[in-house]
Coordinates of C-alpha atoms in Angstrom, one line a residue:
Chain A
X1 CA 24.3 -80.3 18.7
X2 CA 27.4 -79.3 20.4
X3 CA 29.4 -76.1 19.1
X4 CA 33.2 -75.6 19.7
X5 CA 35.4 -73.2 18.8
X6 CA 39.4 -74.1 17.5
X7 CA 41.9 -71.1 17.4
X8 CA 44.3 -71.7 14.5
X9 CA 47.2 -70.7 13.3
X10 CA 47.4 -71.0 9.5
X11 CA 51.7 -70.5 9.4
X12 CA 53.0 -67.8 7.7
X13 CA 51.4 -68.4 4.2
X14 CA 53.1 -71.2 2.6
X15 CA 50.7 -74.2 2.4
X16 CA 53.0 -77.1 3.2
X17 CA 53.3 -74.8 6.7
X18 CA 49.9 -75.2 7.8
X19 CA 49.9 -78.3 10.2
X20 CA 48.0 -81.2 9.2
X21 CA 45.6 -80.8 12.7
X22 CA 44.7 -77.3 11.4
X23 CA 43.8 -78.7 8.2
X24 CA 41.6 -81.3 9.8
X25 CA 39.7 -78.6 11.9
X26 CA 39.0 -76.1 8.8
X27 CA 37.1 -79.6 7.2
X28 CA 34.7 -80.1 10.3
X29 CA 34.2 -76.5 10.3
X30 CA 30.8 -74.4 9.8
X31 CA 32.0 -71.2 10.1
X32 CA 35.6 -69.4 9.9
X33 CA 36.3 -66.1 11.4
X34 CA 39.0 -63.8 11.2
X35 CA 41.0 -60.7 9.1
X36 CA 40.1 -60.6 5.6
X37 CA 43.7 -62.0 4.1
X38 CA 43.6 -64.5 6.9
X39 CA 40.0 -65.8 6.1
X40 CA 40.6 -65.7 2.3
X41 CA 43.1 -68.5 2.6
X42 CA 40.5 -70.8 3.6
X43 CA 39.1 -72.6 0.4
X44 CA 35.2 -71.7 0.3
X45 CA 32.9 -74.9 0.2
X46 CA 29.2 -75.9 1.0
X47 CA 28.0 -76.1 4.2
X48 CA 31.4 -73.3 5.0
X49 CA 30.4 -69.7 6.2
X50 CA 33.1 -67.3 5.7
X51 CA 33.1 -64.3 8.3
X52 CA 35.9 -61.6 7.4
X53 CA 36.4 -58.5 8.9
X54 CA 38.7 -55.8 8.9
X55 CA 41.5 -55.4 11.4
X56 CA 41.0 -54.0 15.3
X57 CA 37.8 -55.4 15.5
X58 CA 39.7 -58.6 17.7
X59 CA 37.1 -58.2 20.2
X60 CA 33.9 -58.4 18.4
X61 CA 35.3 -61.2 16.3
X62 CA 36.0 -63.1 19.4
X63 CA 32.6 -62.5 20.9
X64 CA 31.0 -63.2 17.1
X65 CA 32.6 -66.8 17.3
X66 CA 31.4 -67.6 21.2
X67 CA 27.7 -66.7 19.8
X68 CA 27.7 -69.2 17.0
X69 CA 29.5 -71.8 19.1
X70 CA 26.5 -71.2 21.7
X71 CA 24.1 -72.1 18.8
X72 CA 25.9 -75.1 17.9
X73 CA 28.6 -73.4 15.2
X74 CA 31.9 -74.9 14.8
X75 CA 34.2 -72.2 14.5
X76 CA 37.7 -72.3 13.4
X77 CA 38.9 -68.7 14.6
X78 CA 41.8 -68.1 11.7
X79 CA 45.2 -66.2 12.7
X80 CA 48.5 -66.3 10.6
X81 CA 51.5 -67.3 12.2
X82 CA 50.9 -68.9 15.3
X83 CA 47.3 -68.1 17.3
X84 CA 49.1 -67.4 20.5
X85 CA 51.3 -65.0 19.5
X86 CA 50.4 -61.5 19.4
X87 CA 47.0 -63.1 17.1
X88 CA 43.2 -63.9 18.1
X89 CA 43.8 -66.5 21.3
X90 CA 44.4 -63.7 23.9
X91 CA 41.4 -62.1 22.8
X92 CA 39.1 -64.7 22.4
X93 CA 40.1 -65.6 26.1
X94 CA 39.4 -62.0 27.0
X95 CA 36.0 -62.2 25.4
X96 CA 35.4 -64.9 27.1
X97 CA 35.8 -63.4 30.8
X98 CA 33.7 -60.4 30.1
X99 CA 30.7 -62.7 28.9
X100 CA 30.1 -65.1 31.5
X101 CA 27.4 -66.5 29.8
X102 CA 30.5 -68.7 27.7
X103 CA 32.0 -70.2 30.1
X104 CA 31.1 -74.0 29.1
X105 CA 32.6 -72.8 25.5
X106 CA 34.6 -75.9 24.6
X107 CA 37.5 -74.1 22.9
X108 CA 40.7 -75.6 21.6
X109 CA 43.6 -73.3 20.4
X110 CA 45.8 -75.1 17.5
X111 CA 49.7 -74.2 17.7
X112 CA 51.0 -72.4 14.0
X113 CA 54.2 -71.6 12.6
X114 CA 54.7 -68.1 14.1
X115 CA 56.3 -65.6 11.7
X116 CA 59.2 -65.1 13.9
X117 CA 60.3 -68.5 13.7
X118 CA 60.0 -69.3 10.0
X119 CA 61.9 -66.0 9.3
X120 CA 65.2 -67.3 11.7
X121 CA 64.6 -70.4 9.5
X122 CA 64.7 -68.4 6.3
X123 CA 67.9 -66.6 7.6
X124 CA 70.0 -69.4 9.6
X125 CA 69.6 -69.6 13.1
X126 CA 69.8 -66.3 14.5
X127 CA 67.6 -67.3 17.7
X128 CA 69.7 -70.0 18.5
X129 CA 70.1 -68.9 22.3
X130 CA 67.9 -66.9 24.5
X131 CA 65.6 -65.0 22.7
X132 CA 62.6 -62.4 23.1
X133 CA 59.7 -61.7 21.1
X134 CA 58.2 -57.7 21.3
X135 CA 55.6 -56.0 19.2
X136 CA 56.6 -53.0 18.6
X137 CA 52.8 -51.4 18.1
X138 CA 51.8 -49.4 20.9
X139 CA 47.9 -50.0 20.2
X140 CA 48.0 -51.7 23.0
X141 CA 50.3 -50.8 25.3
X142 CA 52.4 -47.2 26.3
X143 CA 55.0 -46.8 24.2
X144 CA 57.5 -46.1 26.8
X145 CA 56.7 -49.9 28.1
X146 CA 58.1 -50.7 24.6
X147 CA 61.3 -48.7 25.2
X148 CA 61.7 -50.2 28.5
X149 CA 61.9 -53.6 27.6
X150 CA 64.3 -53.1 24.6
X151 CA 66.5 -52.1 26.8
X152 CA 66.6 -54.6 28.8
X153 CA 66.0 -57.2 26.5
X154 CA 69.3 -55.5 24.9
X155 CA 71.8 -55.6 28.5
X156 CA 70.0 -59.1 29.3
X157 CA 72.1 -59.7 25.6
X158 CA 68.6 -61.5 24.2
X159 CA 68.2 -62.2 20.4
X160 CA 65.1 -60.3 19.0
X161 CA 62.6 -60.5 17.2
X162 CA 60.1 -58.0 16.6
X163 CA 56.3 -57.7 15.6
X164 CA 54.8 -55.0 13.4
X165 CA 57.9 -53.1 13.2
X166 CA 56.1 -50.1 11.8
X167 CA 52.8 -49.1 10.4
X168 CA 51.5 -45.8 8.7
X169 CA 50.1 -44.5 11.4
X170 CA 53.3 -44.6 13.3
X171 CA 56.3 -44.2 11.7
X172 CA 58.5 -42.5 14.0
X173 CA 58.5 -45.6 16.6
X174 CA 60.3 -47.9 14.9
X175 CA 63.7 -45.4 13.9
X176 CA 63.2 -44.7 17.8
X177 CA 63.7 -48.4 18.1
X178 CA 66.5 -48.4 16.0
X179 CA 68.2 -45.8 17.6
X180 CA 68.0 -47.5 21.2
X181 CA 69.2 -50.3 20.2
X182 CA 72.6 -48.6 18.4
X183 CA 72.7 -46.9 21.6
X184 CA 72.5 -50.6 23.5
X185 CA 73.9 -52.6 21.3
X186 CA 76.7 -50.9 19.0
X187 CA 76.4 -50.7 15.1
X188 CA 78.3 -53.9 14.8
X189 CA 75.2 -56.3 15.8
X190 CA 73.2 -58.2 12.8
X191 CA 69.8 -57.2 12.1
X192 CA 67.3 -58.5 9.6
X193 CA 64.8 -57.8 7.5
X194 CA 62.2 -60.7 6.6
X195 CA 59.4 -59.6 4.8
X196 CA 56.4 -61.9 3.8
X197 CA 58.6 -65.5 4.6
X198 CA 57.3 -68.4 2.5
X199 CA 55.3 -66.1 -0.2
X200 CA 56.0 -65.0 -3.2
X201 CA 57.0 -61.5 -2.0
X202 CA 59.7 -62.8 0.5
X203 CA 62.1 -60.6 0.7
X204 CA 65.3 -61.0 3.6
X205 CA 67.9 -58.8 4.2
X206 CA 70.6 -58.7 6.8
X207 CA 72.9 -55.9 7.7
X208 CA 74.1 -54.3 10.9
X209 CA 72.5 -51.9 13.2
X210 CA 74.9 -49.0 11.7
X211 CA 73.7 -49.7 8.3
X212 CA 70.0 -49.9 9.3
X213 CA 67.1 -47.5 8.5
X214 CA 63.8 -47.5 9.5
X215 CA 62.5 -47.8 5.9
X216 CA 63.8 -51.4 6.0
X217 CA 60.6 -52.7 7.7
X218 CA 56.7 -52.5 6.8
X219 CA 53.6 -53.9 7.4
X220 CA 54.8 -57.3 6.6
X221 CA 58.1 -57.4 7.7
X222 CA 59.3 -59.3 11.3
X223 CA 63.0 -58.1 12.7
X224 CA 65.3 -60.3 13.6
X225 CA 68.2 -58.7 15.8
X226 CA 71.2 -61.3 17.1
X227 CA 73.1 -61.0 20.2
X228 CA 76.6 -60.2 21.2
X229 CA 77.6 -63.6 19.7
X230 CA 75.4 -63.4 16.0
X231 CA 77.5 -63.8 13.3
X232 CA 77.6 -64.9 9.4
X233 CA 78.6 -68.1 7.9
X234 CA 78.3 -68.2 4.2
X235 CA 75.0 -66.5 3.4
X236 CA 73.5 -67.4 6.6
X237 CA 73.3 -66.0 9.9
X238 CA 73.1 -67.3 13.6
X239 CA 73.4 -67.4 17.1
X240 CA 76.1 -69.8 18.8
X241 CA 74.5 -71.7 21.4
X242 CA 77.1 -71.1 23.7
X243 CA 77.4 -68.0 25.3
X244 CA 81.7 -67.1 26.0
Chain B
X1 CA 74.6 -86.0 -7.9
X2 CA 74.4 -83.1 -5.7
X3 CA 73.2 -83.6 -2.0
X4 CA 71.7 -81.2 0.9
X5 CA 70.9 -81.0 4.2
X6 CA 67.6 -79.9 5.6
X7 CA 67.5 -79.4 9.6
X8 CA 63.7 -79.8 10.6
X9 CA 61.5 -79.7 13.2
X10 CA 59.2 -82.5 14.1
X11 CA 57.2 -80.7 16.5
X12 CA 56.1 -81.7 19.7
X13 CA 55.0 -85.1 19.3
X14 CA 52.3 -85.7 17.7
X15 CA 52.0 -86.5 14.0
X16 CA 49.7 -84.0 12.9
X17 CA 51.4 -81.3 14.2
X18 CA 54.3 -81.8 11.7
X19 CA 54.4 -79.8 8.7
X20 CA 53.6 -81.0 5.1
X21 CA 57.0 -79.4 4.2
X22 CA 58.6 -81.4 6.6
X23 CA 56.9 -84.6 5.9
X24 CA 58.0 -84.2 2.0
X25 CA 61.4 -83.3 3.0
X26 CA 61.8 -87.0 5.0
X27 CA 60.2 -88.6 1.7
X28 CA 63.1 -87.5 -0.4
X29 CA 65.9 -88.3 2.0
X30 CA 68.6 -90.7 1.8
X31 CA 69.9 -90.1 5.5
X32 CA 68.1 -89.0 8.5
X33 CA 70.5 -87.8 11.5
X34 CA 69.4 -86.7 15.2
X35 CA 69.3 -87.8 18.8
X36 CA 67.6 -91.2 19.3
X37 CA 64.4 -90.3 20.5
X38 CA 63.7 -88.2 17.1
X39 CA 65.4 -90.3 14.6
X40 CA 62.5 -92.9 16.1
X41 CA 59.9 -91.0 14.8
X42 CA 60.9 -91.6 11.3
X43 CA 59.6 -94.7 9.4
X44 CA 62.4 -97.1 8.2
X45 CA 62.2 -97.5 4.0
X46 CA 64.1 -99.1 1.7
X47 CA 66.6 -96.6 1.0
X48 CA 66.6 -94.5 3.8
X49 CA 69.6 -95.2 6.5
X50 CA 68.9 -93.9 10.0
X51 CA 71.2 -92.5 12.0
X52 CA 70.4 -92.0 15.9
X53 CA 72.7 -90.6 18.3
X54 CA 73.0 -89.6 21.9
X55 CA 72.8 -86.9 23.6
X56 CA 75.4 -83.8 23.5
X57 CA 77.2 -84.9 20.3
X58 CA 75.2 -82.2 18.5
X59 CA 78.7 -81.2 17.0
X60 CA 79.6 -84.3 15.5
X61 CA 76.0 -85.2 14.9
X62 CA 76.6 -81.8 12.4
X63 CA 79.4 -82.6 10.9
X64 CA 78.4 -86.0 9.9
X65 CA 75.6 -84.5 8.2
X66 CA 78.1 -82.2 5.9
X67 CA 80.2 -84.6 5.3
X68 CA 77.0 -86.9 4.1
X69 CA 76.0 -83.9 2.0
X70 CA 79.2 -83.4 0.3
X71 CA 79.3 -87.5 -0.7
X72 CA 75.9 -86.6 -2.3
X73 CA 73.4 -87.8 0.6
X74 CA 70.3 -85.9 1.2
X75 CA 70.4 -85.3 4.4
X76 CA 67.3 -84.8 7.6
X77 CA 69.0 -83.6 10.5
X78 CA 65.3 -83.7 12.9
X79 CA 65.1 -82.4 15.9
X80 CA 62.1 -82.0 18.1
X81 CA 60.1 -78.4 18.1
X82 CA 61.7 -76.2 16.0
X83 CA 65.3 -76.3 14.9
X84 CA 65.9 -72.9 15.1
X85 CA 65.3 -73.1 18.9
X86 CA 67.4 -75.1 21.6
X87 CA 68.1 -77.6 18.7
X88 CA 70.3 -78.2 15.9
X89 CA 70.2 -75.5 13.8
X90 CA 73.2 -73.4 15.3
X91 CA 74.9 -77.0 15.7
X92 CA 74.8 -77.6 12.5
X93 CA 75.9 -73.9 11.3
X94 CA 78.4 -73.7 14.0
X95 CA 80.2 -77.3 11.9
X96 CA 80.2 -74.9 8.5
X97 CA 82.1 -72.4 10.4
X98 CA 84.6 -74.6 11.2
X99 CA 84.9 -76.6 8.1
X100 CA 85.0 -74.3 5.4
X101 CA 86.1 -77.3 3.0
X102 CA 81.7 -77.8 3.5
X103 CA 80.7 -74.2 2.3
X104 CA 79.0 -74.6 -0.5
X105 CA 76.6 -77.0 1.2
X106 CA 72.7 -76.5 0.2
X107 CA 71.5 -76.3 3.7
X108 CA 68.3 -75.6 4.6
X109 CA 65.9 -75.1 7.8
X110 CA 62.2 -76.4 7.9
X111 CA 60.7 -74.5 10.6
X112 CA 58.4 -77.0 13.4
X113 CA 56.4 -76.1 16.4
X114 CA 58.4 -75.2 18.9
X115 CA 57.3 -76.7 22.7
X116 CA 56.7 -73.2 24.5
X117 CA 54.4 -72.7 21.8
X118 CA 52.5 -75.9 21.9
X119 CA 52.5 -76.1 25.3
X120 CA 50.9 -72.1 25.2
X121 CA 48.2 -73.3 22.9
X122 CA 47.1 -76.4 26.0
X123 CA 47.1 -73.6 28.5
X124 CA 44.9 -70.8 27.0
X125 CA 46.9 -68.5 25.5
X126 CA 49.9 -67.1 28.1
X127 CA 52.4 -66.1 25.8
X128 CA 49.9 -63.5 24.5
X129 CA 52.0 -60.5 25.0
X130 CA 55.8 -59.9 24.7
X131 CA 57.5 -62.9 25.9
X132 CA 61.2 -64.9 26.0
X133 CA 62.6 -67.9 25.6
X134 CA 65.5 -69.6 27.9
X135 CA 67.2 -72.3 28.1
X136 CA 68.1 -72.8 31.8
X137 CA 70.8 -75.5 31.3
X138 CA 74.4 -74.4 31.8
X139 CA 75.8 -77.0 29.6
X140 CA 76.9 -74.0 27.2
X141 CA 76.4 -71.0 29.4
X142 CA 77.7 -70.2 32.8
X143 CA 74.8 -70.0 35.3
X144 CA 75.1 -66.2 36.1
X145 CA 74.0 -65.4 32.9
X146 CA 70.8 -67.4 33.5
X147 CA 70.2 -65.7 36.9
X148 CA 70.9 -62.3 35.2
X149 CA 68.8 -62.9 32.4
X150 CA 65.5 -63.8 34.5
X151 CA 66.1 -60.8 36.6
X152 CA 66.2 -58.7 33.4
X153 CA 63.2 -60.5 32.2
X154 CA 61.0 -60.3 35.3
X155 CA 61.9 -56.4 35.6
X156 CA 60.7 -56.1 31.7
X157 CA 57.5 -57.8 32.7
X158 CA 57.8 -60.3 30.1
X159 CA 56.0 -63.3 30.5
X160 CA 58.4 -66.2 30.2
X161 CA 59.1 -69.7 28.8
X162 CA 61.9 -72.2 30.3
X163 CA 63.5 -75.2 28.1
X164 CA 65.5 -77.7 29.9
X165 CA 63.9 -76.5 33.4
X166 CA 65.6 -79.8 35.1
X167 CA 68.1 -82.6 34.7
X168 CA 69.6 -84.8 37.4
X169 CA 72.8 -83.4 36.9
X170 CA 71.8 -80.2 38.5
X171 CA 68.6 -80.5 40.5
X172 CA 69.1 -77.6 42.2
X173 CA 69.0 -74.9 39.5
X174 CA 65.7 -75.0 38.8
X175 CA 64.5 -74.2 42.7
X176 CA 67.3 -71.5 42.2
X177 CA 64.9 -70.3 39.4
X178 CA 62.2 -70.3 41.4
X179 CA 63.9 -68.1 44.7
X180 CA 64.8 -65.6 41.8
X181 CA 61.0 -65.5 40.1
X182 CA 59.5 -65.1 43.5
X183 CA 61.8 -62.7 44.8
X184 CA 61.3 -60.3 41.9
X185 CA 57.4 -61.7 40.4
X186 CA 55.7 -62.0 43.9
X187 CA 54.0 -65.5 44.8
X188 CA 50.9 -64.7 42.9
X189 CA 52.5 -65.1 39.7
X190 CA 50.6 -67.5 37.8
X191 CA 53.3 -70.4 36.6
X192 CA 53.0 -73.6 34.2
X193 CA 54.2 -76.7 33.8
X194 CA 53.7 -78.4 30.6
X195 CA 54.9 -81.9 30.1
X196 CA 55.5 -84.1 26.9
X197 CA 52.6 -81.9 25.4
X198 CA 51.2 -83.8 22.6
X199 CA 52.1 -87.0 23.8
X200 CA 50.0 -89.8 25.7
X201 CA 52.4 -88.0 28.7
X202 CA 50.9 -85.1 28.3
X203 CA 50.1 -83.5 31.7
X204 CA 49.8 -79.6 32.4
X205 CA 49.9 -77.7 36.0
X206 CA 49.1 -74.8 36.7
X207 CA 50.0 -73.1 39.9
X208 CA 51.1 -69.8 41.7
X209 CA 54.7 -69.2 42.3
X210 CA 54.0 -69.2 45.7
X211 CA 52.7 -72.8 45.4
X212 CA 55.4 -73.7 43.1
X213 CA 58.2 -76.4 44.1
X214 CA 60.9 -77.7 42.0
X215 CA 59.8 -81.6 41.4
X216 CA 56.8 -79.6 39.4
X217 CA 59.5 -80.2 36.2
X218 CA 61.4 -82.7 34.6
X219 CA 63.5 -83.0 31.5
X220 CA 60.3 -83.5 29.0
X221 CA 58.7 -80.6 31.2
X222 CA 58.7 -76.9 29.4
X223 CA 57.4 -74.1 31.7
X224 CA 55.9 -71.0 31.2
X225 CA 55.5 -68.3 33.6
X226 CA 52.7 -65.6 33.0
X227 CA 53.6 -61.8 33.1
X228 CA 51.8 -59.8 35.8
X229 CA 48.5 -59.4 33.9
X230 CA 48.7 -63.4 33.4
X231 CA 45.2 -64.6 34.7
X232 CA 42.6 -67.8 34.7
X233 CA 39.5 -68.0 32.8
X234 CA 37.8 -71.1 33.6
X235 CA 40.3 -73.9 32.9
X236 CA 42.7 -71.5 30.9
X237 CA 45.1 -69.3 31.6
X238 CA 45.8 -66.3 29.6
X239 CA 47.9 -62.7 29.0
X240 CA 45.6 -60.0 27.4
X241 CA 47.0 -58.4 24.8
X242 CA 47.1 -55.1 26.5
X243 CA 49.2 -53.4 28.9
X244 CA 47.7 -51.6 31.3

């Protein structure tokens, strides 16, 4: 009896986004482990064990599903979006060097549709050139590190896209970010709003960086911001792929 | 008789890691348009008229497909990865621009897995904190802005994924990419180099930038550089979510 443990990204929510190999996994599964919304979009089934738990508990998830796939457990570790992407892979990874013990863990991770990448979709093509992907919560990191790189992510004329813009427990960063980025960038650039892509609450809006306020974003939203070159055709928006 | 276009990704490679919404899309199509390689992954029908191209005729590649539209055809321009990035999408938008007589075209984008991402999830997880995205050929962009860009990036600490490392019409870029990423990364930086990942090709490297030489990449070859918390645990490599 020889455990494993698969990483998965389950797409933004949309069903016809989840890749037919992550399907595949979730049927030789014994156990799934992950957030509660994440875990509840896994159909329930004999011989399943659903595991959800509440958000910021990454680690102990991580070192929950290295247990069971020590006894034998096949675990498909559920993220949305893509698993390597600001989700669980890092942290099962970093579980997995503070517990020795794991080391012969066969573990898998299974690519998703990230968020950022189904909301350019949704929108046009605004990261059709060089692009960077930030999360703007400074759980993990100082929030001056944040500042940093938008700035240079702004003179290295990058298109953006941003992680969990803005939470309730800080909502001050993300009109901070707003303002560097006038500052860098001039109110002329596109910016946009996609909220929940491919669910039923999808919600996208694009305006520029002089019309934009900080209670565009939430919990659910990613942020797209273009470069020098973003522009509008029609009701889309993208990013030339040649740079003048 | 009203047609479309839908620009999708087909992934990486491998069949199961194309979308359900992508597969359904190909099902309903009268026309399927893209660069030879990808219009070979689509099975001929009765019905269906295939249209490979070469290389670099992304522009007429695009307007082909609005013209097809506007005569009625539904229309699969595929790309590999993800259209959004590297790939047709901006082609195809850049064509509406220019033809206005097409702008009431039903165009859509069908998001795929994009190869930094795929090639992440082989490798452990080392796109796990902020990261970007360039392509380093200069077909479109003049080379300075390539060297300025990694520069910028490095000094962000972001890790880092390369498209289009290598081509034989300019070998020498790429080891001009590594001079730059040791110069401002060290020779301890952990580097990748995925190739045709997916694929009975697949192979993955992992080495320092130190031990790093240009050959390392070829044009199926997408390589991902770690930031400077990038490290190996067992056979993976991986960023940790925090910064310290």
């Amino acid at each position: 009896m020889s455990g494993w443990i698969a990483i998965a990204g389950l797409g933004p929510g949309r069903e016809d986004l989840v890749t037919p190999e992550v399907t595949a996994m979730l049927a030789e599964a014994t156990d799934v482990i992950g957030y509660i919304p994440y875990v509840a979009r896994v159909a329930p089934r004999d011989g399943l064990t659903l595991h959800p738990t509440d958000n910021r508990v990454e680690l102990d998830r991580a070192l929950h599903a290295l247990q069971l796939a020590a006894q034998g457990a096949r675990v498909v570790v559920v993220s949305s979006g893509d698993p390597g992407v600001f989700a669980m892979a890092s942290a099962v990874f970093e579980a997995l060097e503070k517990h020795a013990e794991f080391g012969d863990t066969d573990i898998r991770v299974l690519p998703g549709i990230t968020a950022m990448l189904a909301a350019a979709a949704r929108a046009g093509a605004p990261l059709g050139h060089d692009f960077c992907a930030i999360n703007l919560s400074d759980n993990l990191k100082p929030w001056s590190m944040v500042e940093h790189r938008l700035r240079l992510a702004a003179q290295a004329d990058f298109a953006m896209a941003f992680y969990n813009p803005r939470s309730k427990s800080r909502p001050h960063q993300f009109a901070k970010t707003l303002e560097i980025l006038l500052e860098e960038c001039g109110p002329d650039r596109l910016i946009t709003f996609a909220r929940a892509v491919s669910t039923p609450e999808e919600a996208l809006n694009t305006v520029t960086l002089g019309e934009a306020t900080y209670e565009m974003a939430d919990m659910r939203t990613v942020v797209l911001v273009g470069n020098s070159a973003t522009r509008r055709v029609g009701r889309y928006v993208y990013t030339p792929r040649s740079a003048e």
